[in-house]
């Protein structure tokens, strides 16, 4: 973050000083990072006292200061130098408005964090910072990582680790930037209409990327049309002087060209777009190869990430870099060297015993689940269909699908059969997972090929007893299903035991 005094921070967020005099606040400068985990505080840092499900950050304020924080952003005095913001009223379960509950305190600190991030972003943009925002129903994090990779040869890049894309992670990422930052890459997600608009208002992007409109969070939004309207909030936030990059292979995204005053750059697998991919071929690990076409020329590209669906992500990243002044060859070189930077997202590794594990366990929706299953099928089939490897799909629940949960899980079970997956392990109990198993059994008249297990431990026991050298295993589910632990165990083991 840029250096700010505690007094300046109080003025920006509209807070009052506690346990620090005005004179001291004028002389005390935050020079370190802004953190909501007291264990990550660095000297000169600012600590965010956020109430959580298991702990209240206010209770850790003293330890944060002892670790080097010079002040705390809090919703009440905490016995150490602090900027205190008034808790926001929130509805309790009884229907009454309360000002001192955890939700109100958390909302107050988050609102103050947004104001602080907004002020820092505005200051840095005035000094030359370029802000890039990316959204979509699936692929946001992978594309964010690719954008960061292709911009790295052009200057200093700040991008969020993993999926820091909500009302906490978004402003937290903004505050990682300082005067040395050339590019700030931000990922924006939403659970309700208006979420993306609110995040974009904190750090208005000069370049926006919209990937796709799918069915993630369908239970929250109610319809794909509502999801499209929400994703379009990012395109609408870009000023006329900016650029909106649209993946026009998705018709709902293509329609967003009418919702922005900015210049539109279209990407596609079709030659009708501004940036497009020639014929796509996959190698033995489903890594795409294609010719990248743009007004700047044509260059061959070999991606370092797996999955045919990564082509659209890479095209969007390439379009961003080209807009920022990269040459086509710089883009190709960066894409070739870019591996999955965020954990548990299409990470492909082969163990010493020859078992290949596709760890895509961080999150899942119907679109990303289909893409991962197609990658599994390709890797198992390989470039020589006569040497097909045995494939395993270890799948958990896709969360937040609302009334479509049963039908979508049924479709995924049927798709596993159609893609000729050798074995399906359905992890978890409940109607959704029952529907996935039922879909597979009905589609393929499967018996032992489809197995339901209650939890991760049971799935791991089954795999340990039956995996053979050369098998390919996909692990995928929404993060709430907890399959990341299963994927970590699989990748750290040889056949028969841990490494």
Coordinates of C-alpha atoms in Angstrom, one line a residue:
X1 CA 0.0 0.0 0.0
X2 CA 1.1 3.6 -0.5
X3 CA 2.3 5.2 2.7
X4 CA -0.5 6.9 4.7
X5 CA -0.6 8.3 8.2
X6 CA -3.1 7.0 10.6
X7 CA -4.7 10.5 10.5
X8 CA -5.1 10.3 6.7
X9 CA -6.6 6.8 7.0
X10 CA -9.2 8.1 9.5
X11 CA -10.1 10.9 7.3
X12 CA -10.5 8.6 4.2
X13 CA -12.7 6.1 6.0
X14 CA -14.6 8.6 8.1
X15 CA -13.4 7.0 11.4
X16 CA -12.5 8.3 14.8
X17 CA -9.2 7.8 16.6
X18 CA -8.9 5.6 19.6
X19 CA -5.9 5.1 22.0
X20 CA -3.9 7.4 19.8
X21 CA -3.7 11.2 20.0
X22 CA -4.3 13.4 16.9
X23 CA -0.7 14.5 17.1
X24 CA 0.5 10.9 17.2
X25 CA -1.9 9.9 14.3
X26 CA -0.3 12.7 12.2
X27 CA 3.1 11.2 12.7
X28 CA 2.3 7.5 12.6
X29 CA 2.7 6.1 9.1
X30 CA 1.4 2.8 7.8
X31 CA 4.2 1.5 5.5
X32 CA 3.5 -2.2 5.6
X33 CA 0.7 -4.4 4.3
X34 CA -3.0 -4.4 5.3
X35 CA -3.9 -7.8 6.8
X36 CA -7.0 -9.4 8.3
X37 CA -4.9 -12.3 9.8
X38 CA -2.8 -11.1 12.7
X39 CA -0.3 -13.9 12.0
X40 CA 0.5 -12.2 8.7
X41 CA 1.2 -8.8 10.0
X42 CA 4.4 -7.1 8.8
X43 CA 6.2 -4.2 10.5
X44 CA 4.4 -1.0 9.8
X45 CA 1.2 -2.8 8.8
X46 CA -2.5 -2.0 9.4
X47 CA -4.6 -4.8 11.0
X48 CA -8.3 -5.2 10.0
X49 CA -10.4 -6.3 13.0
X50 CA -13.0 -8.5 11.3
X51 CA -15.4 -10.7 13.2
X52 CA -15.5 -14.2 11.8
X53 CA -17.3 -17.5 12.3
X54 CA -14.7 -18.8 14.7
X55 CA -12.9 -15.7 16.0
X56 CA -13.3 -12.0 16.3
X57 CA -10.4 -10.0 14.9
X58 CA -10.9 -7.4 17.7
X59 CA -9.7 -10.0 20.1
X60 CA -6.4 -10.2 18.2
X61 CA -5.7 -6.5 17.9
X62 CA -3.1 -6.4 20.7
X63 CA -1.2 -9.3 19.3
X64 CA -1.3 -7.7 15.8
X65 CA 0.3 -4.5 17.2
X66 CA 2.8 -6.6 19.1
X67 CA 3.7 -8.2 15.8
X68 CA 4.4 -4.9 14.1
X69 CA 1.1 -3.3 13.2
X70 CA 1.1 0.4 13.8
X71 CA -2.7 0.7 14.0
X72 CA -6.0 -1.2 13.7
X73 CA -9.1 -0.6 11.6
X74 CA -11.9 -1.6 13.9
X75 CA -15.5 -1.3 14.8
X76 CA -14.8 -0.5 18.5
X77 CA -11.8 0.6 20.7
X78 CA -9.4 -2.3 21.2
X79 CA -6.9 -0.9 23.7
X80 CA -4.2 -0.1 21.0
X81 CA -4.0 2.6 18.4
X82 CA -7.0 2.3 16.1
X83 CA -9.3 4.0 13.6
X84 CA -12.8 3.1 14.7
X85 CA -15.7 3.1 12.3
X86 CA -19.3 3.1 13.4
X87 CA -21.0 -0.4 13.1
X88 CA -23.5 -0.6 10.3
X89 CA -27.1 -1.5 11.3
X90 CA -28.1 -5.1 10.3
X91 CA -31.2 -7.2 10.6
X92 CA -31.1 -9.7 13.4
X93 CA -33.1 -12.9 13.3
X94 CA -35.7 -11.3 15.5
X95 CA -36.2 -8.6 13.0
X96 CA -34.8 -5.8 15.1
X97 CA -32.0 -3.5 14.0
X98 CA -28.8 -4.0 16.0
X99 CA -25.7 -1.8 15.8
X100 CA -23.3 -3.9 17.9
X101 CA -23.6 -7.4 16.4
X102 CA -20.9 -9.2 14.5
X103 CA -22.5 -8.6 11.1
X104 CA -22.8 -4.9 11.7
X105 CA -19.2 -4.6 12.9
X106 CA -18.0 -6.6 9.9
X107 CA -19.9 -4.5 7.5
X108 CA -18.5 -1.3 9.0
X109 CA -14.9 -2.5 8.7
X110 CA -15.5 -3.8 5.1
X111 CA -17.0 -0.5 4.1
X112 CA -14.1 1.3 5.5
X113 CA -11.7 -1.0 3.7
X114 CA -13.5 -0.3 0.4
X115 CA -13.1 3.4 1.0
X116 CA -9.4 3.1 1.7
X117 CA -8.8 0.9 -1.3
X118 CA -10.8 3.3 -3.5
X119 CA -8.6 6.2 -2.4
X120 CA -5.4 4.3 -3.0
X121 CA -6.6 3.1 -6.4
X122 CA -7.5 6.6 -7.5
X123 CA -4.1 7.9 -6.4
X124 CA -2.2 5.2 -8.2
X125 CA -4.3 5.4 -11.4
X126 CA -3.4 9.1 -11.5
X127 CA 0.2 8.1 -11.4
X128 CA -0.1 5.6 -14.3
X129 CA -1.4 2.4 -12.8
X130 CA -3.5 0.2 -15.2
X131 CA -6.3 -1.7 -13.6
X132 CA -7.6 -4.9 -15.3
X133 CA -10.8 -6.6 -14.1
X134 CA -12.0 -10.0 -15.1
X135 CA -15.3 -11.8 -14.4
X136 CA -17.2 -14.8 -15.7
X137 CA -19.2 -17.8 -14.4
X138 CA -16.1 -20.0 -14.7
X139 CA -12.4 -19.6 -15.4
X140 CA -12.0 -16.3 -13.6
X141 CA -9.1 -17.4 -11.5
X142 CA -7.3 -19.3 -14.2
X143 CA -7.6 -16.3 -16.5
X144 CA -6.5 -13.8 -13.8
X145 CA -3.4 -15.9 -13.5
X146 CA -2.8 -16.0 -17.2
X147 CA -3.3 -12.2 -17.4
X148 CA -0.7 -11.7 -14.7
X149 CA 1.7 -14.0 -16.5
X150 CA 1.4 -12.2 -19.9
X151 CA 1.7 -8.7 -18.3
X152 CA 4.8 -9.6 -16.2
X153 CA 7.2 -8.9 -19.1
X154 CA 5.8 -5.4 -19.3
X155 CA 6.1 -4.3 -15.7
X156 CA 5.3 -4.9 -12.1
X157 CA 2.0 -6.8 -11.6
X158 CA -0.2 -7.3 -8.6
X159 CA -2.8 -10.0 -8.7
X160 CA -4.8 -11.7 -6.0
X161 CA -3.7 -15.1 -4.7
X162 CA -6.3 -17.8 -5.4
X163 CA -9.8 -16.5 -5.6
X164 CA -9.7 -13.3 -3.6
X165 CA -12.6 -11.8 -5.5
X166 CA -15.3 -10.6 -3.0
X167 CA -15.9 -7.6 -0.7
X168 CA -12.9 -8.6 1.4
X169 CA -10.4 -10.1 -1.1
X170 CA -11.0 -7.5 -3.8
X171 CA -10.0 -4.3 -1.8
X172 CA -7.3 -6.3 0.1
X173 CA -5.7 -7.0 -3.3
X174 CA -6.0 -3.3 -4.3
X175 CA -4.1 -2.4 -1.2
X176 CA -1.2 -4.6 -2.2
X177 CA -0.4 -2.1 -5.0
X178 CA 2.0 0.8 -4.5
X179 CA 3.9 3.4 -6.6
X180 CA 6.0 0.6 -8.1
X181 CA 3.0 -1.3 -9.5
X182 CA 2.3 -1.0 -13.2
X183 CA -0.6 -3.4 -13.5
X184 CA -3.3 -4.4 -11.0
X185 CA -5.2 -7.5 -12.1
X186 CA -8.5 -8.0 -10.2
X187 CA -11.0 -10.8 -10.2
X188 CA -14.6 -9.9 -9.5
X189 CA -17.3 -12.3 -8.4
X190 CA -20.9 -12.0 -7.4
X191 CA -23.7 -13.7 -5.4
X192 CA -26.3 -11.0 -6.0
X193 CA -27.0 -8.3 -8.5
X194 CA -25.0 -5.2 -7.9
X195 CA -22.0 -7.0 -6.3
X196 CA -19.8 -6.6 -9.4
X197 CA -20.8 -2.9 -9.8
X198 CA -19.9 -2.3 -6.2
X199 CA -16.5 -4.0 -6.5
X200 CA -15.8 -2.2 -9.8
X201 CA -16.5 1.2 -8.1
X202 CA -13.7 0.6 -5.7
X203 CA -11.1 0.3 -8.4
X204 CA -12.6 1.2 -11.8
X205 CA -10.9 -0.9 -14.5
X206 CA -9.5 0.6 -17.6
X207 CA -9.6 -2.9 -19.2
X208 CA -12.4 -5.4 -18.4
X209 CA -12.6 -9.0 -19.4
X210 CA -15.9 -11.0 -19.5
X211 CA -15.4 -14.7 -20.1
X212 CA -18.7 -16.5 -20.0
X213 CA -22.2 -16.6 -18.6
X214 CA -22.9 -20.0 -17.1
X215 CA -25.0 -21.5 -14.2
X216 CA -22.7 -21.0 -11.3
X217 CA -24.7 -19.5 -8.3
X218 CA -27.9 -20.2 -10.2
X219 CA -29.6 -20.8 -6.9
X220 CA -28.8 -17.2 -5.9
X221 CA -29.7 -15.5 -9.1
X222 CA -32.6 -17.5 -10.3
X223 CA -31.9 -17.4 -14.0
X224 CA -29.1 -17.3 -16.5
X225 CA -30.4 -13.9 -17.7
X226 CA -29.9 -12.5 -14.2
X227 CA -26.4 -13.8 -14.2
X228 CA -25.7 -12.2 -17.5
X229 CA -27.0 -8.8 -16.3
X230 CA -24.7 -9.1 -13.3
X231 CA -21.6 -10.0 -15.3
X232 CA -22.4 -7.1 -17.6
X233 CA -21.9 -4.7 -14.6
X234 CA -18.2 -5.0 -15.2
X235 CA -18.5 -3.9 -18.9
X236 CA -20.7 -1.1 -17.9
X237 CA -18.1 0.2 -15.3
X238 CA -15.4 0.8 -17.9
X239 CA -15.1 4.4 -19.1
X240 CA -15.3 5.5 -22.7
X241 CA -11.5 5.7 -22.8
X242 CA -11.2 2.1 -21.7
X243 CA -11.4 -1.3 -23.4
X244 CA -13.8 -4.2 -22.9
X245 CA -12.7 -7.6 -24.0
X246 CA -15.5 -10.1 -24.7
X247 CA -15.4 -13.8 -25.4
X248 CA -17.9 -13.7 -28.2
X249 CA -18.1 -17.5 -28.4
X250 CA -20.6 -17.0 -25.6
X251 CA -23.7 -15.3 -27.1
X252 CA -24.6 -13.7 -23.7
X253 CA -21.2 -12.2 -23.5
X254 CA -21.2 -11.0 -27.1
X255 CA -24.4 -9.1 -26.3
X256 CA -22.6 -7.0 -23.7
X257 CA -21.0 -5.0 -26.5
X258 CA -24.2 -2.9 -26.5
X259 CA -23.8 -2.2 -22.8
X260 CA -20.5 -0.3 -22.7
X261 CA -19.3 3.0 -24.0
X262 CA -15.8 1.7 -24.1
X263 CA -14.0 0.2 -27.2
X264 CA -14.8 -3.5 -27.6
X265 CA -12.2 -6.2 -28.4
X266 CA -13.8 -9.5 -29.4
X267 CA -12.0 -12.8 -28.9
X268 CA -13.1 -16.1 -30.3
X269 CA -12.1 -19.4 -32.0
X270 CA -13.6 -17.9 -35.1
X271 CA -11.7 -15.7 -37.6
X272 CA -14.5 -13.1 -37.3
X273 CA -13.1 -11.8 -34.0
X274 CA -10.3 -9.3 -33.3
X275 CA -8.2 -11.8 -31.5
X276 CA -8.7 -15.5 -32.4
X277 CA -7.3 -19.0 -32.3
X278 CA -6.6 -21.1 -35.3
X279 CA -7.2 -24.8 -35.3
X280 CA -6.7 -26.1 -31.7
X281 CA -4.9 -29.4 -31.0
X282 CA -4.2 -30.9 -27.6
X283 CA -1.1 -32.7 -26.5
X284 CA -1.0 -35.8 -24.3
X285 CA -1.8 -33.8 -21.1
X286 CA -4.6 -31.8 -22.9
X287 CA -2.5 -28.7 -23.2
X288 CA -3.8 -26.7 -26.2
X289 CA -1.7 -25.6 -29.2
X290 CA -3.0 -23.1 -31.7
X291 CA -2.1 -20.1 -33.8
X292 CA -2.8 -16.8 -32.2
X293 CA -4.2 -14.2 -34.7
X294 CA -4.5 -10.5 -34.1
X295 CA -4.0 -7.2 -35.9
X296 CA -0.4 -7.4 -34.7
X297 CA 0.3 -10.6 -36.5
X298 CA 0.2 -14.4 -36.1
X299 CA 2.2 -16.5 -33.8
X300 CA 2.1 -20.2 -32.6
X301 CA 1.1 -20.7 -29.0
X302 CA 1.6 -23.8 -26.8
X303 CA -0.2 -23.4 -23.5
X304 CA 1.3 -24.6 -20.3
X305 CA -2.1 -25.3 -18.7
X306 CA -4.4 -28.2 -19.4
X307 CA -7.9 -28.3 -20.9
X308 CA -9.5 -27.2 -24.1
X309 CA -11.5 -24.6 -22.2
X310 CA -8.2 -22.8 -21.5
X311 CA -8.1 -21.5 -25.1
X312 CA -10.8 -18.9 -24.4
X313 CA -9.0 -17.9 -21.1
X314 CA -5.7 -17.6 -23.0
X315 CA -7.2 -15.5 -25.8
X316 CA -8.6 -13.0 -23.3
X317 CA -5.3 -12.8 -21.5
X318 CA -3.5 -12.3 -24.9
X319 CA -6.0 -9.5 -25.8
X320 CA -5.2 -7.7 -22.5
X321 CA -1.4 -8.0 -23.1
X322 CA -1.7 -6.8 -26.7
X323 CA -3.7 -3.8 -25.5
X324 CA -1.0 -3.0 -23.0
X325 CA 1.7 -3.0 -25.6
X326 CA 3.0 -6.6 -25.7
X327 CA 4.2 -8.1 -28.9
X328 CA 2.6 -11.4 -30.1
X329 CA 5.8 -13.3 -29.4
X330 CA 6.0 -11.9 -25.9
X331 CA 2.4 -13.2 -25.4
X332 CA 3.2 -16.6 -26.8
X333 CA 6.3 -17.0 -24.7
X334 CA 4.5 -15.9 -21.5
X335 CA 1.6 -18.3 -22.2
X336 CA 3.9 -21.2 -22.8
X337 CA 5.6 -20.6 -19.4
X338 CA 2.4 -20.0 -17.4
X339 CA 1.5 -22.9 -15.2
X340 CA -1.5 -23.0 -12.8
X341 CA -0.6 -20.3 -10.2
X342 CA -3.6 -20.8 -8.0
X343 CA -3.9 -24.1 -6.1
X344 CA -6.3 -26.9 -7.0
X345 CA -7.3 -25.6 -10.4
X346 CA -6.5 -28.0 -13.3
X347 CA -3.2 -28.9 -11.8
X348 CA -2.0 -32.0 -13.6
X349 CA 0.8 -34.1 -12.1
X350 CA 2.1 -37.7 -12.6
X351 CA 3.2 -39.6 -9.5
X352 CA 6.3 -41.9 -9.4
X353 CA 4.0 -44.9 -9.9
X354 CA 2.6 -43.5 -13.2
X355 CA -0.8 -42.4 -11.8
X356 CA -1.8 -39.0 -13.2
X357 CA -3.8 -36.8 -10.9
X358 CA -5.9 -33.9 -12.2
X359 CA -6.5 -31.7 -9.2
X360 CA -9.4 -29.4 -10.0
X361 CA -10.9 -29.6 -6.6
X362 CA -11.2 -25.9 -5.6
X363 CA -14.5 -25.2 -7.2
X364 CA -17.1 -26.6 -9.6
X365 CA -20.2 -25.7 -11.6
X366 CA -21.8 -27.5 -14.5
X367 CA -19.7 -25.7 -17.1
X368 CA -16.3 -26.3 -15.4
X369 CA -17.3 -29.8 -14.5
X370 CA -17.9 -30.6 -18.1
X371 CA -14.6 -29.1 -19.1
X372 CA -12.7 -31.1 -16.6
X373 CA -14.3 -34.3 -17.6
X374 CA -13.5 -33.7 -21.2
X375 CA -9.9 -33.1 -20.2
X376 CA -9.9 -36.3 -18.2
X377 CA -11.2 -38.2 -21.2
X378 CA -8.6 -36.7 -23.5
X379 CA -5.6 -37.5 -21.2
X380 CA -6.8 -41.0 -20.7
X381 CA -7.3 -41.5 -24.5
X382 CA -4.1 -39.8 -25.4
X383 CA -2.9 -39.2 -28.9
X384 CA -3.0 -43.0 -29.5
X385 CA -6.5 -44.3 -28.9
X386 CA -5.2 -47.8 -28.9
X387 CA -3.3 -47.2 -25.7
X388 CA -6.2 -45.8 -23.6
X389 CA -5.5 -45.5 -19.9
X390 CA -8.1 -46.3 -17.2
X391 CA -9.8 -43.1 -16.0
X392 CA -11.4 -42.2 -12.7
X393 CA -13.8 -39.3 -12.1
X394 CA -13.9 -38.5 -8.3
X395 CA -16.7 -36.0 -8.1
X396 CA -18.4 -34.1 -5.3
X397 CA -21.3 -31.7 -5.1
X398 CA -21.7 -28.6 -7.2
X399 CA -23.1 -26.1 -4.7
X400 CA -25.5 -23.2 -5.1
X401 CA -27.5 -24.5 -8.1
X402 CA -30.9 -24.1 -6.5
X403 CA -33.8 -26.0 -8.0
X404 CA -31.6 -27.1 -10.9
X405 CA -29.2 -29.0 -8.6
X406 CA -30.8 -32.4 -9.2
X407 CA -31.0 -32.2 -13.0
X408 CA -27.5 -30.7 -13.3
X409 CA -25.9 -33.5 -11.2
X410 CA -27.9 -36.1 -13.2
X411 CA -26.4 -34.6 -16.4
X412 CA -22.9 -34.8 -15.1
X413 CA -23.3 -38.5 -14.2
X414 CA -24.6 -39.2 -17.7
X415 CA -21.7 -37.2 -19.3
X416 CA -19.2 -39.3 -17.5
X417 CA -20.6 -42.4 -19.2
X418 CA -20.7 -40.7 -22.6
X419 CA -17.1 -39.7 -22.3
X420 CA -16.2 -43.3 -21.6
X421 CA -14.8 -42.6 -18.1
X422 CA -13.8 -46.0 -16.7
X423 CA -14.9 -45.4 -13.1
X424 CA -17.1 -42.8 -11.3
X425 CA -16.8 -42.2 -7.6
X426 CA -19.5 -40.0 -6.2
X427 CA -18.4 -38.5 -2.9
X428 CA -21.0 -37.4 -0.4
X429 CA -24.6 -38.0 0.5
X430 CA -27.8 -36.2 -0.3
X431 CA -30.2 -35.8 -3.3
X432 CA -27.7 -34.1 -5.6
X433 CA -25.0 -36.8 -5.3
X434 CA -27.7 -39.5 -5.6
X435 CA -28.8 -37.8 -8.8
X436 CA -25.3 -37.9 -10.2
X437 CA -25.0 -41.7 -9.4
X438 CA -28.5 -42.3 -10.8
X439 CA -27.7 -40.5 -14.0
X440 CA -24.5 -42.6 -14.6
X441 CA -26.3 -45.9 -13.8
X442 CA -29.2 -45.1 -16.1
X443 CA -27.1 -43.8 -19.0
X444 CA -24.7 -46.7 -19.1
X445 CA -26.5 -49.5 -17.2
X446 CA -23.5 -49.3 -14.9
X447 CA -22.9 -51.5 -11.9
X448 CA -19.5 -51.5 -10.2
X449 CA -18.3 -48.7 -12.6
X450 CA -20.2 -46.2 -10.5
X451 CA -19.7 -46.1 -6.8
X452 CA -21.1 -43.8 -4.1
X453 CA -19.0 -43.2 -0.9
X454 CA -20.0 -41.1 2.1
X455 CA -16.9 -39.0 2.5
X456 CA -13.3 -38.2 1.5
X457 CA -11.8 -40.9 3.7
X458 CA -13.9 -43.6 2.1
X459 CA -13.0 -42.3 -1.4
X460 CA -9.3 -42.4 -0.5
X461 CA -9.5 -45.9 0.8
X462 CA -11.2 -47.1 -2.4
X463 CA -8.6 -45.4 -4.6
X464 CA -5.7 -46.7 -2.6
X465 CA -6.9 -50.2 -3.0
X466 CA -7.8 -50.1 -6.7
X467 CA -5.6 -47.5 -8.4
X468 CA -3.1 -49.0 -10.9
X469 CA 0.0 -47.6 -12.6
X470 CA -1.0 -45.5 -15.6
X471 CA -4.5 -44.6 -14.3
X472 CA -5.7 -41.0 -14.6
X473 CA -7.8 -39.5 -11.8
X474 CA -9.8 -36.3 -11.8
X475 CA -10.8 -34.8 -8.5
X476 CA -13.4 -32.1 -8.7
X477 CA -16.2 -30.5 -6.6
X478 CA -17.2 -27.2 -5.1
X479 CA -14.8 -26.1 -2.4
X480 CA -17.4 -26.8 0.3
X481 CA -17.3 -30.5 -0.5
X482 CA -13.7 -30.7 0.9
X483 CA -12.2 -32.7 -1.9
X484 CA -9.0 -30.6 -1.8
X485 CA -7.8 -32.9 1.0
X486 CA -8.4 -35.9 -1.1
X487 CA -6.5 -34.4 -4.1
X488 CA -3.6 -33.5 -1.8
X489 CA -3.4 -37.0 -0.4
X490 CA -3.5 -38.5 -3.9
X491 CA -0.7 -36.3 -5.3
X492 CA 1.6 -37.0 -2.3
X493 CA 1.3 -40.8 -2.5
X494 CA 3.0 -43.5 -4.5
X495 CA 1.0 -46.7 -5.1
X496 CA 0.4 -48.3 -1.7
X497 CA 1.7 -45.5 0.5
X498 CA 2.6 -41.9 1.2
X499 CA 5.8 -40.3 -0.2

